[in-house]
Amino acid sequence: MAEYSTPTSEQEFHANFAQLKPRMNASEALFESSRCLFCFDAPCIQACPSGIDIPQFIRQINSGNDTGAARTIYEANYFGNACGKVCPTEVLCEGACVYNLQDVKPIEIGRLQSFATRKAIEEEKPLMQAGIPNGRKVAIVGAGPAGISAACELRALGYEVDVFEAKDQPSGLTVYGVAPYKITNEEVLAEMAYLQKQFGYSVQYNSPITSQADLQALEEGYDAIFLGIGLGRTNALLLPGEERENCVGAVEFIEQLRMNHHATTVGRKVIVLGGGNTAMDAASESSRLGADSVILAYRRGKEDMGAYEFEYDLAKGVGVKGLFNVAPVEIVGNGKVEGVKFIRTALHEGQVQTVPGSEFVEPCDMVIKATGQAKQTHFLSLIGGLKTDGKGRIVADERTGQTTNPQYFTSGDARNGGAEVVNAAAEAKAAARGIHEYLSRK
Amino acid sequence: MPDLSINFAGIKSPNPFWLASAPPTNSGYQVMKAFDAGWGGAVWKTLGVPVVNVSSRYGSVNYRDKRMMGFNNIELISDRPLSDNLREIEEVKKRFPNHAVIASLMVQSRQEWHDIVRQSQEAGADGIELNFGCPHGMCERGMGSAVGQEPEVLQTIVEWVMEVAKIPVIVKLTPNISDITEPAMAARRGGADAISLINTIQSIVGVDLDLFAPYPIVDGKGSNGGYCGPAVKPIALNMLKNCAQHPDVRLPISGIGGIETWRDAVEHILLGASSVQVCTAAMHYGFGIIREMTSGLEQYMVDKGFNTIYDFVGKALPNVLHWEDLNMKYKVTANIHEEKCIGCQLCYTACEDGAHQAIKLNAGTRVPEIIEANCVGCNLCSLVCPVEDCITMDRKDDGTAHVTWKERTEANDIPTEFNDEKAGGRHHWVPEPAAALGKEKHKTLPGKARQFEKVTVTQEVTE
């Protein structure tokens, strides 16, 4: 018996994918903010990649200044509401809360953050604005967390900003890639609309930048170009049978789910390949879509998984079963997926080695590959002088985000190889400052 | 089991917990319900001249998420007909003969006092409490605190009452006065059997930021009210101590002010109260709190080996001295127990900004360190520390030396000039003033993302 029955309506979908960090009401926010100790030089601030002054905004909530709290948050992070919901707060701010050392439940910082920002968004509080126009223009490729954050910061500095987005909605993985129980589409898009209304940057949707000619137009039309392109499709496994029907990439599967909700098809028996956070999400999601059984297969041991512990717990909590020390060798089936042939693995001097003769087939009718996202190597090769490192990440100045082609700047997954929304938001803000520094000097 | 019963100036009660004269004792219904729940006595809501109340009567002081840590009211004395109140007093007494029912009274003329005292006695009240404390509404009519603030007037009225009183008379004192022992002594001179204190403190509990009016708001306006609740306990305890220690007061005292738990009650008793009165806590949580109060008091008495309340009435009084009699050789310093520290650094910032710069931070750890040479033993760090017993104040003197300011004064050993070597802070290290500038900018100022310098637009604006 499955943990969840297959959702057939929007209502059932939202029940199966109930928000992990539901919205606080004013009473809860008052109670929770009252618990904050207001530490000196607070560890939560230090643990936040965007350095939000957390004790300050909590104190503002506690004293009835929710608008001021939202301002504090947005001054540090333009994805303030999204980060409150999608950040792995367990390992960031909340993980650093001193209450943990007292065996007391840490302050629910993420939910308090979203409490304040969501109120500001709904009440359309004018907290931010574009700076005095300075006559310069910046093009931004990609309307994800990095691109939009850079757009906001650049607008605040007086730049004219045009964002070019391949898809038809902003916020990148926040709306296309994050698990639906972390944030709803409506909530993501409301924050995007709120930001755009205040800063007034333009976003051209369904406008992928793909060719040399596209890039040349940007180079000629803009003083600087910010690359917030993120990563590409799911990496191919290069295994026989990978092309079979119902063998899908996790990124693509989650995008389907975010866009189509309960109309997303899932197998009865799903095998998810991978041990990272995306694998945990895909496994949880399959279960919440009503799959009878979901197996999470990873080639090393449980303790070696890259996923956060709380993410694995979350998956286990919805009935996902772990299958460890197995490597896929073939996707078997006849047209459609019918199973995965695995071989058992063992660690030998730190290296994963297969155990000869230990092959077995685990039957299933769907395979989700959560084996990382490809780098956009081809696109990047079109930009003159732009260097990438051995892992395909764009090489950029740590402080300014300037690439080896001085007209180009970058942040987010394309530069860091894949991290959280909060990292992209924080780095993009810095890169926008880098652009400003560069163009002011020019 | 210990005996909780009391005989307060002749008023017998199964336990020392009485409901104070206030809204919870407005009717026979409420008093019976309270006695049924376990309260030992009740001081009836003040009977007296006819009054009319306004709507919107109470205001509250909330602290973060805690409600009613302070409370005030602009309600007057009982607005119910005197005959109804007297009839209900009689009914309660019949039903609860062993409980204490005290009639609180407030009238003006000698004849009125005589009449109402007699009527209360006839109704069967065990005692009388004279309300000389109400700080709002009644004082403007020459009653309540207007009497309590004039010892001679107070004494005269007590004398009138004593002319006809056959039951014990308690005088309830107002705290809205510089020296509460003055009216206490006047009560004694007038012949009163006991005093109770404190009544409410004149107050404005808050101002509405949108309506620009004080709480509680009556049609856009407000008035000062009477303050009570947990916040007033420290004021009550001090005034209680003043009366209990005064050699010329020597009357049983019913302690009132901020009593919500058995602990609060024990504190009042230790400083000289032999009955305690409760109002705000009952208004907040209902009569059921009495179960926690009696059980806590009982357990405390068992733990301490006290058989009756009188075993510890005033037990803390010998330890309350004048400042000049404290031992100046006693020395404590703060000690941070590293294994308990959670690294909030509240002690650091409190000492740094609010005390004596005797705590420092070290690289690589969030556990602060006490600079013992600078620590004056003020307690602040241990008070702000959120962890139980993480910062202790440890004794550093050997306990053999003892000298007080009074002794030093008598021995001519006190600083007398501004630059006197004997002055306390003379050799205490303080940092240079300018060392403060920018000291913690990187820490206390907003997070990393906001450390960007403010950017001014320098380049020319083109088309």
PDB file of C-alpha atoms in Angstrom, chain A residues 58-289:
ATOM      1  CA  ILE A  58      13.244  38.962  14.451  1.00  0.00           C
ATOM      2  CA  ARG A  59      13.305  41.836  16.906  1.00  0.00           C
ATOM      3  CA  GLN A  60      11.420  43.945  14.381  1.00  0.00           C
ATOM      4  CA  ILE A  61       8.739  41.280  14.063  1.00  0.00           C
ATOM      5  CA  ASN A  62       8.569  41.015  17.833  1.00  0.00           C
ATOM      6  CA  SER A  63       8.049  44.741  18.238  1.00  0.00           C
ATOM      7  CA  GLY A  64       5.322  44.870  15.610  1.00  0.00           C
ATOM      8  CA  ASN A  65       7.424  46.284  12.779  1.00  0.00           C
ATOM      9  CA  ASP A  66       6.866  43.568  10.176  1.00  0.00           C
ATOM     10  CA  THR A  67       7.522  45.980   7.333  1.00  0.00           C
ATOM     11  CA  GLY A  68      10.868  46.928   8.824  1.00  0.00           C
ATOM     12  CA  ALA A  69      11.655  43.235   9.148  1.00  0.00           C
ATOM     13  CA  ALA A  70      10.944  42.711   5.460  1.00  0.00           C
ATOM     14  CA  ARG A  71      13.183  45.665   4.649  1.00  0.00           C
ATOM     15  CA  THR A  72      16.036  44.192   6.695  1.00  0.00           C
ATOM     16  CA  ILE A  73      15.662  40.898   4.830  1.00  0.00           C
ATOM     17  CA  TYR A  74      15.432  42.409   1.357  1.00  0.00           C
ATOM     18  CA  GLU A  75      18.384  44.688   1.951  1.00  0.00           C
ATOM     19  CA  ALA A  76      20.508  41.552   2.218  1.00  0.00           C
ATOM     20  CA  ASN A  77      18.695  39.126  -0.066  1.00  0.00           C
ATOM     21  CA  TYR A  78      16.219  39.800  -2.874  1.00  0.00           C
ATOM     22  CA  PHE A  79      14.915  36.233  -2.647  1.00  0.00           C
ATOM     23  CA  GLY A  80      13.966  36.854   0.967  1.00  0.00           C
ATOM     24  CA  ASN A  81      10.658  35.047   0.874  1.00  0.00           C
ATOM     25  CA  ALA A  82      11.815  32.151  -1.298  1.00  0.00           C
ATOM     26  CA  CYS A  83      14.910  31.615   0.833  1.00  0.00           C
ATOM     27  CA  GLY A  84      12.835  31.517   3.996  1.00  0.00           C
ATOM     28  CA  LYS A  85      11.028  28.558   2.496  1.00  0.00           C
ATOM     29  CA  VAL A  86      13.544  26.720   0.331  1.00  0.00           C
ATOM     30  CA  CYS A  87      16.803  27.276   2.192  1.00  0.00           C
ATOM     31  CA  PRO A  88      18.228  24.251   3.994  1.00  0.00           C
ATOM     32  CA  THR A  89      17.872  26.267   7.194  1.00  0.00           C
ATOM     33  CA  GLU A  90      18.593  23.121   9.200  1.00  0.00           C
ATOM     34  CA  VAL A  91      22.207  23.351   8.120  1.00  0.00           C
ATOM     35  CA  LEU A  92      22.396  27.146   7.808  1.00  0.00           C
ATOM     36  CA  CYS A  93      20.866  29.734  10.154  1.00  0.00           C
ATOM     37  CA  GLU A  94      18.734  27.382  12.228  1.00  0.00           C
ATOM     38  CA  GLY A  95      21.560  24.896  12.427  1.00  0.00           C
ATOM     39  CA  ALA A  96      23.748  27.631  13.888  1.00  0.00           C
ATOM     40  CA  CYS A  97      21.177  28.804  16.449  1.00  0.00           C
ATOM     41  CA  VAL A  98      22.738  28.633  19.905  1.00  0.00           C
ATOM     42  CA  TYR A  99      19.622  26.928  21.231  1.00  0.00           C
ATOM     43  CA  ASN A 100      20.887  23.733  19.548  1.00  0.00           C
ATOM     44  CA  LEU A 101      23.686  23.659  22.101  1.00  0.00           C
ATOM     45  CA  GLN A 102      21.135  23.864  24.882  1.00  0.00           C
ATOM     46  CA  ASP A 103      19.049  21.034  23.391  1.00  0.00           C
ATOM     47  CA  VAL A 104      16.285  23.537  22.843  1.00  0.00           C
ATOM     48  CA  LYS A 105      14.460  23.762  19.519  1.00  0.00           C
ATOM     49  CA  PRO A 106      16.193  26.409  17.387  1.00  0.00           C
ATOM     50  CA  ILE A 107      14.282  29.513  16.340  1.00  0.00           C
ATOM     51  CA  GLU A 108      12.261  28.900  13.180  1.00  0.00           C
ATOM     52  CA  ILE A 109      14.135  31.582  11.309  1.00  0.00           C
ATOM     53  CA  GLY A 110      13.021  30.530   7.836  1.00  0.00           C
ATOM     54  CA  ARG A 111       9.359  30.689   8.666  1.00  0.00           C
ATOM     55  CA  LEU A 112       9.751  34.016  10.468  1.00  0.00           C
ATOM     56  CA  GLN A 113      11.571  35.370   7.439  1.00  0.00           C
ATOM     57  CA  SER A 114       8.779  34.337   5.106  1.00  0.00           C
ATOM     58  CA  PHE A 115       6.199  35.665   7.552  1.00  0.00           C
ATOM     59  CA  ALA A 116       7.611  39.161   7.218  1.00  0.00           C
ATOM     60  CA  THR A 117       8.392  39.131   3.513  1.00  0.00           C
ATOM     61  CA  ARG A 118       5.140  37.531   2.434  1.00  0.00           C
ATOM     62  CA  LYS A 119       3.201  40.170   4.297  1.00  0.00           C
ATOM     63  CA  ALA A 120       5.199  42.904   2.576  1.00  0.00           C
ATOM     64  CA  ILE A 121       4.602  41.258  -0.798  1.00  0.00           C
ATOM     65  CA  GLU A 122       0.877  40.894  -0.254  1.00  0.00           C
ATOM     66  CA  GLU A 123       0.542  44.423   1.035  1.00  0.00           C
ATOM     67  CA  GLU A 124       2.738  45.642  -1.826  1.00  0.00           C
ATOM     68  CA  LYS A 125       4.940  47.587   0.566  1.00  0.00           C
ATOM     69  CA  PRO A 126       7.305  49.794  -1.422  1.00  0.00           C
ATOM     70  CA  LEU A 127      10.570  48.824   0.258  1.00  0.00           C
ATOM     71  CA  MET A 128      12.982  49.121  -2.634  1.00  0.00           C
ATOM     72  CA  GLN A 129      13.437  51.276  -5.679  1.00  0.00           C
ATOM     73  CA  ALA A 130      15.592  51.859  -8.714  1.00  0.00           C
ATOM     74  CA  GLY A 131      18.459  54.294  -8.342  1.00  0.00           C
ATOM     75  CA  ILE A 132      18.981  57.474 -10.335  1.00  0.00           C
ATOM     76  CA  PRO A 133      19.551  56.391 -13.963  1.00  0.00           C
ATOM     77  CA  ASN A 134      23.249  56.387 -14.774  1.00  0.00           C
ATOM     78  CA  GLY A 135      22.847  55.911 -18.497  1.00  0.00           C
ATOM     79  CA  ARG A 136      24.440  52.474 -18.656  1.00  0.00           C
ATOM     80  CA  LYS A 137      22.868  49.187 -19.627  1.00  0.00           C
ATOM     81  CA  VAL A 138      23.448  45.658 -18.473  1.00  0.00           C
ATOM     82  CA  ALA A 139      22.083  42.498 -20.078  1.00  0.00           C
ATOM     83  CA  ILE A 140      21.331  39.541 -17.898  1.00  0.00           C
ATOM     84  CA  VAL A 141      21.137  36.050 -19.289  1.00  0.00           C
ATOM     85  CA  GLY A 142      18.834  33.924 -17.205  1.00  0.00           C
ATOM     86  CA  ALA A 143      16.027  35.007 -14.873  1.00  0.00           C
ATOM     87  CA  GLY A 144      16.970  32.617 -12.056  1.00  0.00           C
ATOM     88  CA  PRO A 145      17.956  33.548  -8.523  1.00  0.00           C
ATOM     89  CA  ALA A 146      21.303  34.891  -9.734  1.00  0.00           C
ATOM     90  CA  GLY A 147      19.932  36.826 -12.707  1.00  0.00           C
ATOM     91  CA  ILE A 148      17.014  38.402 -10.885  1.00  0.00           C
ATOM     92  CA  SER A 149      19.142  39.282  -7.850  1.00  0.00           C
ATOM     93  CA  ALA A 150      21.718  40.910 -10.090  1.00  0.00           C
ATOM     94  CA  ALA A 151      18.931  42.747 -11.921  1.00  0.00           C
ATOM     95  CA  CYS A 152      17.563  44.163  -8.663  1.00  0.00           C
ATOM     96  CA  GLU A 153      20.925  45.276  -7.388  1.00  0.00           C
ATOM     97  CA  LEU A 154      21.895  46.820 -10.723  1.00  0.00           C
ATOM     98  CA  ARG A 155      18.610  48.689 -10.931  1.00  0.00           C
ATOM     99  CA  ALA A 156      19.216  49.995  -7.417  1.00  0.00           C
ATOM    100  CA  LEU A 157      22.564  51.285  -8.699  1.00  0.00           C
ATOM    101  CA  GLY A 158      20.909  53.104 -11.594  1.00  0.00           C
ATOM    102  CA  TYR A 159      21.482  50.700 -14.479  1.00  0.00           C
ATOM    103  CA  GLU A 160      19.023  49.915 -17.196  1.00  0.00           C
ATOM    104  CA  VAL A 161      18.577  46.167 -17.086  1.00  0.00           C
ATOM    105  CA  ASP A 162      17.187  43.712 -19.617  1.00  0.00           C
ATOM    106  CA  VAL A 163      16.849  40.094 -18.589  1.00  0.00           C
ATOM    107  CA  PHE A 164      16.701  37.359 -21.237  1.00  0.00           C
ATOM    108  CA  GLU A 165      15.021  34.159 -20.130  1.00  0.00           C
ATOM    109  CA  ALA A 166      14.693  30.966 -22.148  1.00  0.00           C
ATOM    110  CA  LYS A 167      11.606  29.771 -20.287  1.00  0.00           C
ATOM    111  CA  ASP A 168       8.334  31.537 -19.773  1.00  0.00           C
ATOM    112  CA  GLN A 169       8.575  32.228 -16.051  1.00  0.00           C
ATOM    113  CA  PRO A 170      11.155  33.887 -13.805  1.00  0.00           C
ATOM    114  CA  SER A 171      13.031  32.559 -10.756  1.00  0.00           C
ATOM    115  CA  GLY A 172      14.720  29.594 -12.443  1.00  0.00           C
ATOM    116  CA  LEU A 173      14.874  26.488 -10.321  1.00  0.00           C
ATOM    117  CA  THR A 174      12.880  28.183  -7.576  1.00  0.00           C
ATOM    118  CA  VAL A 175       9.794  27.628  -9.670  1.00  0.00           C
ATOM    119  CA  TYR A 176      11.071  24.855 -11.964  1.00  0.00           C
ATOM    120  CA  GLY A 177      13.291  22.783  -9.743  1.00  0.00           C
ATOM    121  CA  VAL A 178      12.541  23.068  -6.060  1.00  0.00           C
ATOM    122  CA  ALA A 179      10.303  20.432  -4.502  1.00  0.00           C
ATOM    123  CA  PRO A 180       6.663  21.615  -4.482  1.00  0.00           C
ATOM    124  CA  TYR A 181       6.341  21.026  -0.732  1.00  0.00           C
ATOM    125  CA  LYS A 182       9.013  23.643  -0.173  1.00  0.00           C
ATOM    126  CA  ILE A 183       7.304  26.485  -1.992  1.00  0.00           C
ATOM    127  CA  THR A 184       4.304  26.913  -4.265  1.00  0.00           C
ATOM    128  CA  ASN A 185       4.514  28.381  -7.753  1.00  0.00           C
ATOM    129  CA  GLU A 186       2.193  31.210  -6.763  1.00  0.00           C
ATOM    130  CA  GLU A 187       4.385  32.194  -3.868  1.00  0.00           C
ATOM    131  CA  VAL A 188       7.548  32.223  -5.972  1.00  0.00           C
ATOM    132  CA  LEU A 189       5.959  34.240  -8.749  1.00  0.00           C
ATOM    133  CA  ALA A 190       4.403  36.729  -6.349  1.00  0.00           C
ATOM    134  CA  GLU A 191       7.855  37.611  -5.055  1.00  0.00           C
ATOM    135  CA  MET A 192       9.178  37.924  -8.589  1.00  0.00           C
ATOM    136  CA  ALA A 193       6.341  40.265  -9.532  1.00  0.00           C
ATOM    137  CA  TYR A 194       6.923  42.267  -6.362  1.00  0.00           C
ATOM    138  CA  LEU A 195      10.599  42.739  -7.179  1.00  0.00           C
ATOM    139  CA  GLN A 196      10.012  43.616 -10.801  1.00  0.00           C
ATOM    140  CA  LYS A 197       7.351  46.148  -9.909  1.00  0.00           C
ATOM    141  CA  GLN A 198       9.672  47.970  -7.565  1.00  0.00           C
ATOM    142  CA  PHE A 199      12.844  47.860  -9.615  1.00  0.00           C
ATOM    143  CA  GLY A 200      11.403  48.046 -13.088  1.00  0.00           C
ATOM    144  CA  TYR A 201      13.815  45.805 -14.993  1.00  0.00           C
ATOM    145  CA  SER A 202      12.530  44.212 -18.164  1.00  0.00           C
ATOM    146  CA  VAL A 203      12.383  40.448 -18.641  1.00  0.00           C
ATOM    147  CA  GLN A 204      12.053  38.938 -22.097  1.00  0.00           C
ATOM    148  CA  TYR A 205      10.667  35.439 -21.731  1.00  0.00           C
ATOM    149  CA  ASN A 206      11.035  32.607 -24.215  1.00  0.00           C
ATOM    150  CA  SER A 207      14.167  34.374 -25.387  1.00  0.00           C
ATOM    151  CA  PRO A 208      17.049  31.953 -25.110  1.00  0.00           C
ATOM    152  CA  ILE A 209      20.488  33.297 -25.853  1.00  0.00           C
ATOM    153  CA  THR A 210      22.117  30.475 -27.754  1.00  0.00           C
ATOM    154  CA  SER A 211      24.150  31.679 -30.702  1.00  0.00           C
ATOM    155  CA  GLN A 212      27.230  33.707 -31.395  1.00  0.00           C
ATOM    156  CA  ALA A 213      24.968  36.261 -33.045  1.00  0.00           C
ATOM    157  CA  ASP A 214      22.824  36.557 -29.912  1.00  0.00           C
ATOM    158  CA  LEU A 215      25.915  37.144 -27.824  1.00  0.00           C
ATOM    159  CA  GLN A 216      27.312  39.683 -30.235  1.00  0.00           C
ATOM    160  CA  ALA A 217      24.097  41.654 -30.068  1.00  0.00           C
ATOM    161  CA  LEU A 218      24.349  41.735 -26.293  1.00  0.00           C
ATOM    162  CA  GLU A 219      27.997  42.716 -26.357  1.00  0.00           C
ATOM    163  CA  GLU A 220      27.228  45.610 -28.678  1.00  0.00           C
ATOM    164  CA  GLY A 221      24.050  46.731 -27.017  1.00  0.00           C
ATOM    165  CA  TYR A 222      25.124  46.568 -23.378  1.00  0.00           C
ATOM    166  CA  ASP A 223      27.967  47.804 -21.236  1.00  0.00           C
ATOM    167  CA  ALA A 224      28.182  44.523 -19.382  1.00  0.00           C
ATOM    168  CA  ILE A 225      26.613  41.103 -19.499  1.00  0.00           C
ATOM    169  CA  PHE A 226      25.746  39.003 -16.492  1.00  0.00           C
ATOM    170  CA  LEU A 227      25.526  35.258 -16.982  1.00  0.00           C
ATOM    171  CA  GLY A 228      23.023  33.689 -14.649  1.00  0.00           C
ATOM    172  CA  ILE A 229      22.586  30.635 -16.799  1.00  0.00           C
ATOM    173  CA  GLY A 230      22.697  27.941 -14.162  1.00  0.00           C
ATOM    174  CA  LEU A 231      23.181  24.379 -15.287  1.00  0.00           C
ATOM    175  CA  GLY A 232      21.764  22.256 -18.061  1.00  0.00           C
ATOM    176  CA  ARG A 233      19.827  19.031 -18.344  1.00  0.00           C
ATOM    177  CA  THR A 234      20.417  15.919 -16.256  1.00  0.00           C
ATOM    178  CA  ASN A 235      23.704  14.231 -17.001  1.00  0.00           C
ATOM    179  CA  ALA A 236      23.449  11.156 -19.162  1.00  0.00           C
ATOM    180  CA  LEU A 237      24.372   7.895 -17.440  1.00  0.00           C
ATOM    181  CA  LEU A 238      25.740   6.446 -20.656  1.00  0.00           C
ATOM    182  CA  LEU A 239      24.168   3.110 -19.817  1.00  0.00           C
ATOM    183  CA  PRO A 240      22.483   0.703 -22.176  1.00  0.00           C
ATOM    184  CA  GLY A 241      18.718   1.120 -22.183  1.00  0.00           C
ATOM    185  CA  GLU A 242      18.826   4.714 -20.947  1.00  0.00           C
ATOM    186  CA  GLU A 243      16.632   5.769 -23.876  1.00  0.00           C
ATOM    187  CA  ARG A 244      13.757   3.542 -22.787  1.00  0.00           C
ATOM    188  CA  GLU A 245      10.408   5.127 -22.107  1.00  0.00           C
ATOM    189  CA  ASN A 246       9.982   6.171 -18.443  1.00  0.00           C
ATOM    190  CA  CYS A 247      13.701   6.638 -17.841  1.00  0.00           C
ATOM    191  CA  VAL A 248      13.813  10.343 -17.073  1.00  0.00           C
ATOM    192  CA  GLY A 249      16.116  12.947 -15.595  1.00  0.00           C
ATOM    193  CA  ALA A 250      15.281  14.271 -12.141  1.00  0.00           C
ATOM    194  CA  VAL A 251      15.506  17.909 -13.197  1.00  0.00           C
ATOM    195  CA  GLU A 252      13.090  17.284 -16.056  1.00  0.00           C
ATOM    196  CA  PHE A 253      10.787  15.222 -13.839  1.00  0.00           C
ATOM    197  CA  ILE A 254      10.616  17.925 -11.180  1.00  0.00           C
ATOM    198  CA  GLU A 255      10.011  20.603 -13.791  1.00  0.00           C
ATOM    199  CA  GLN A 256       7.070  18.543 -15.082  1.00  0.00           C
ATOM    200  CA  LEU A 257       5.785  18.238 -11.571  1.00  0.00           C
ATOM    201  CA  ARG A 258       6.099  21.949 -10.842  1.00  0.00           C
ATOM    202  CA  MET A 259       4.320  22.900 -14.043  1.00  0.00           C
ATOM    203  CA  ASN A 260       1.722  20.140 -14.345  1.00  0.00           C
ATOM    204  CA  HIS A 261       1.179  19.171 -10.724  1.00  0.00           C
ATOM    205  CA  HIS A 262      -1.038  16.085 -10.445  1.00  0.00           C
ATOM    206  CA  ALA A 263      -1.048  15.645 -14.229  1.00  0.00           C
ATOM    207  CA  THR A 264       2.543  14.431 -13.894  1.00  0.00           C
ATOM    208  CA  THR A 265       2.766  10.705 -14.482  1.00  0.00           C
ATOM    209  CA  VAL A 266       4.757   8.547 -12.151  1.00  0.00           C
ATOM    210  CA  GLY A 267       5.390   4.827 -12.202  1.00  0.00           C
ATOM    211  CA  ARG A 268       3.922   2.341  -9.756  1.00  0.00           C
ATOM    212  CA  LYS A 269       7.391   1.244  -8.817  1.00  0.00           C
ATOM    213  CA  VAL A 270      10.051   3.926  -9.117  1.00  0.00           C
ATOM    214  CA  ILE A 271      13.796   3.674  -8.808  1.00  0.00           C
ATOM    215  CA  VAL A 272      15.677   6.917  -8.224  1.00  0.00           C
ATOM    216  CA  LEU A 273      19.371   6.825  -9.010  1.00  0.00           C
ATOM    217  CA  GLY A 274      21.560   9.132  -6.950  1.00  0.00           C
ATOM    218  CA  GLY A 275      22.391  10.212  -3.424  1.00  0.00           C
ATOM    219  CA  GLY A 276      22.158  13.974  -3.563  1.00  0.00           C
ATOM    220  CA  ASN A 277      19.421  16.364  -2.465  1.00  0.00           C
ATOM    221  CA  THR A 278      17.773  16.253  -5.883  1.00  0.00           C
ATOM    222  CA  ALA A 279      17.554  12.462  -5.610  1.00  0.00           C
ATOM    223  CA  MET A 280      15.842  12.852  -2.228  1.00  0.00           C
ATOM    224  CA  ASP A 281      13.393  15.336  -3.723  1.00  0.00           C
ATOM    225  CA  ALA A 282      12.613  13.124  -6.725  1.00  0.00           C
ATOM    226  CA  ALA A 283      12.082  10.112  -4.464  1.00  0.00           C
ATOM    227  CA  SER A 284       9.817  12.008  -2.056  1.00  0.00           C
ATOM    228  CA  GLU A 285       7.883  13.462  -4.945  1.00  0.00           C
ATOM    229  CA  SER A 286       7.346  10.076  -6.568  1.00  0.00           C
ATOM    230  CA  SER A 287       5.959   8.774  -3.323  1.00  0.00           C
ATOM    231  CA  ARG A 288       3.694  11.800  -2.888  1.00  0.00           C
ATOM    232  CA  LEU A 289       2.451  11.267  -6.432  1.00  0.00           C
TER     233      LEU A 289
END
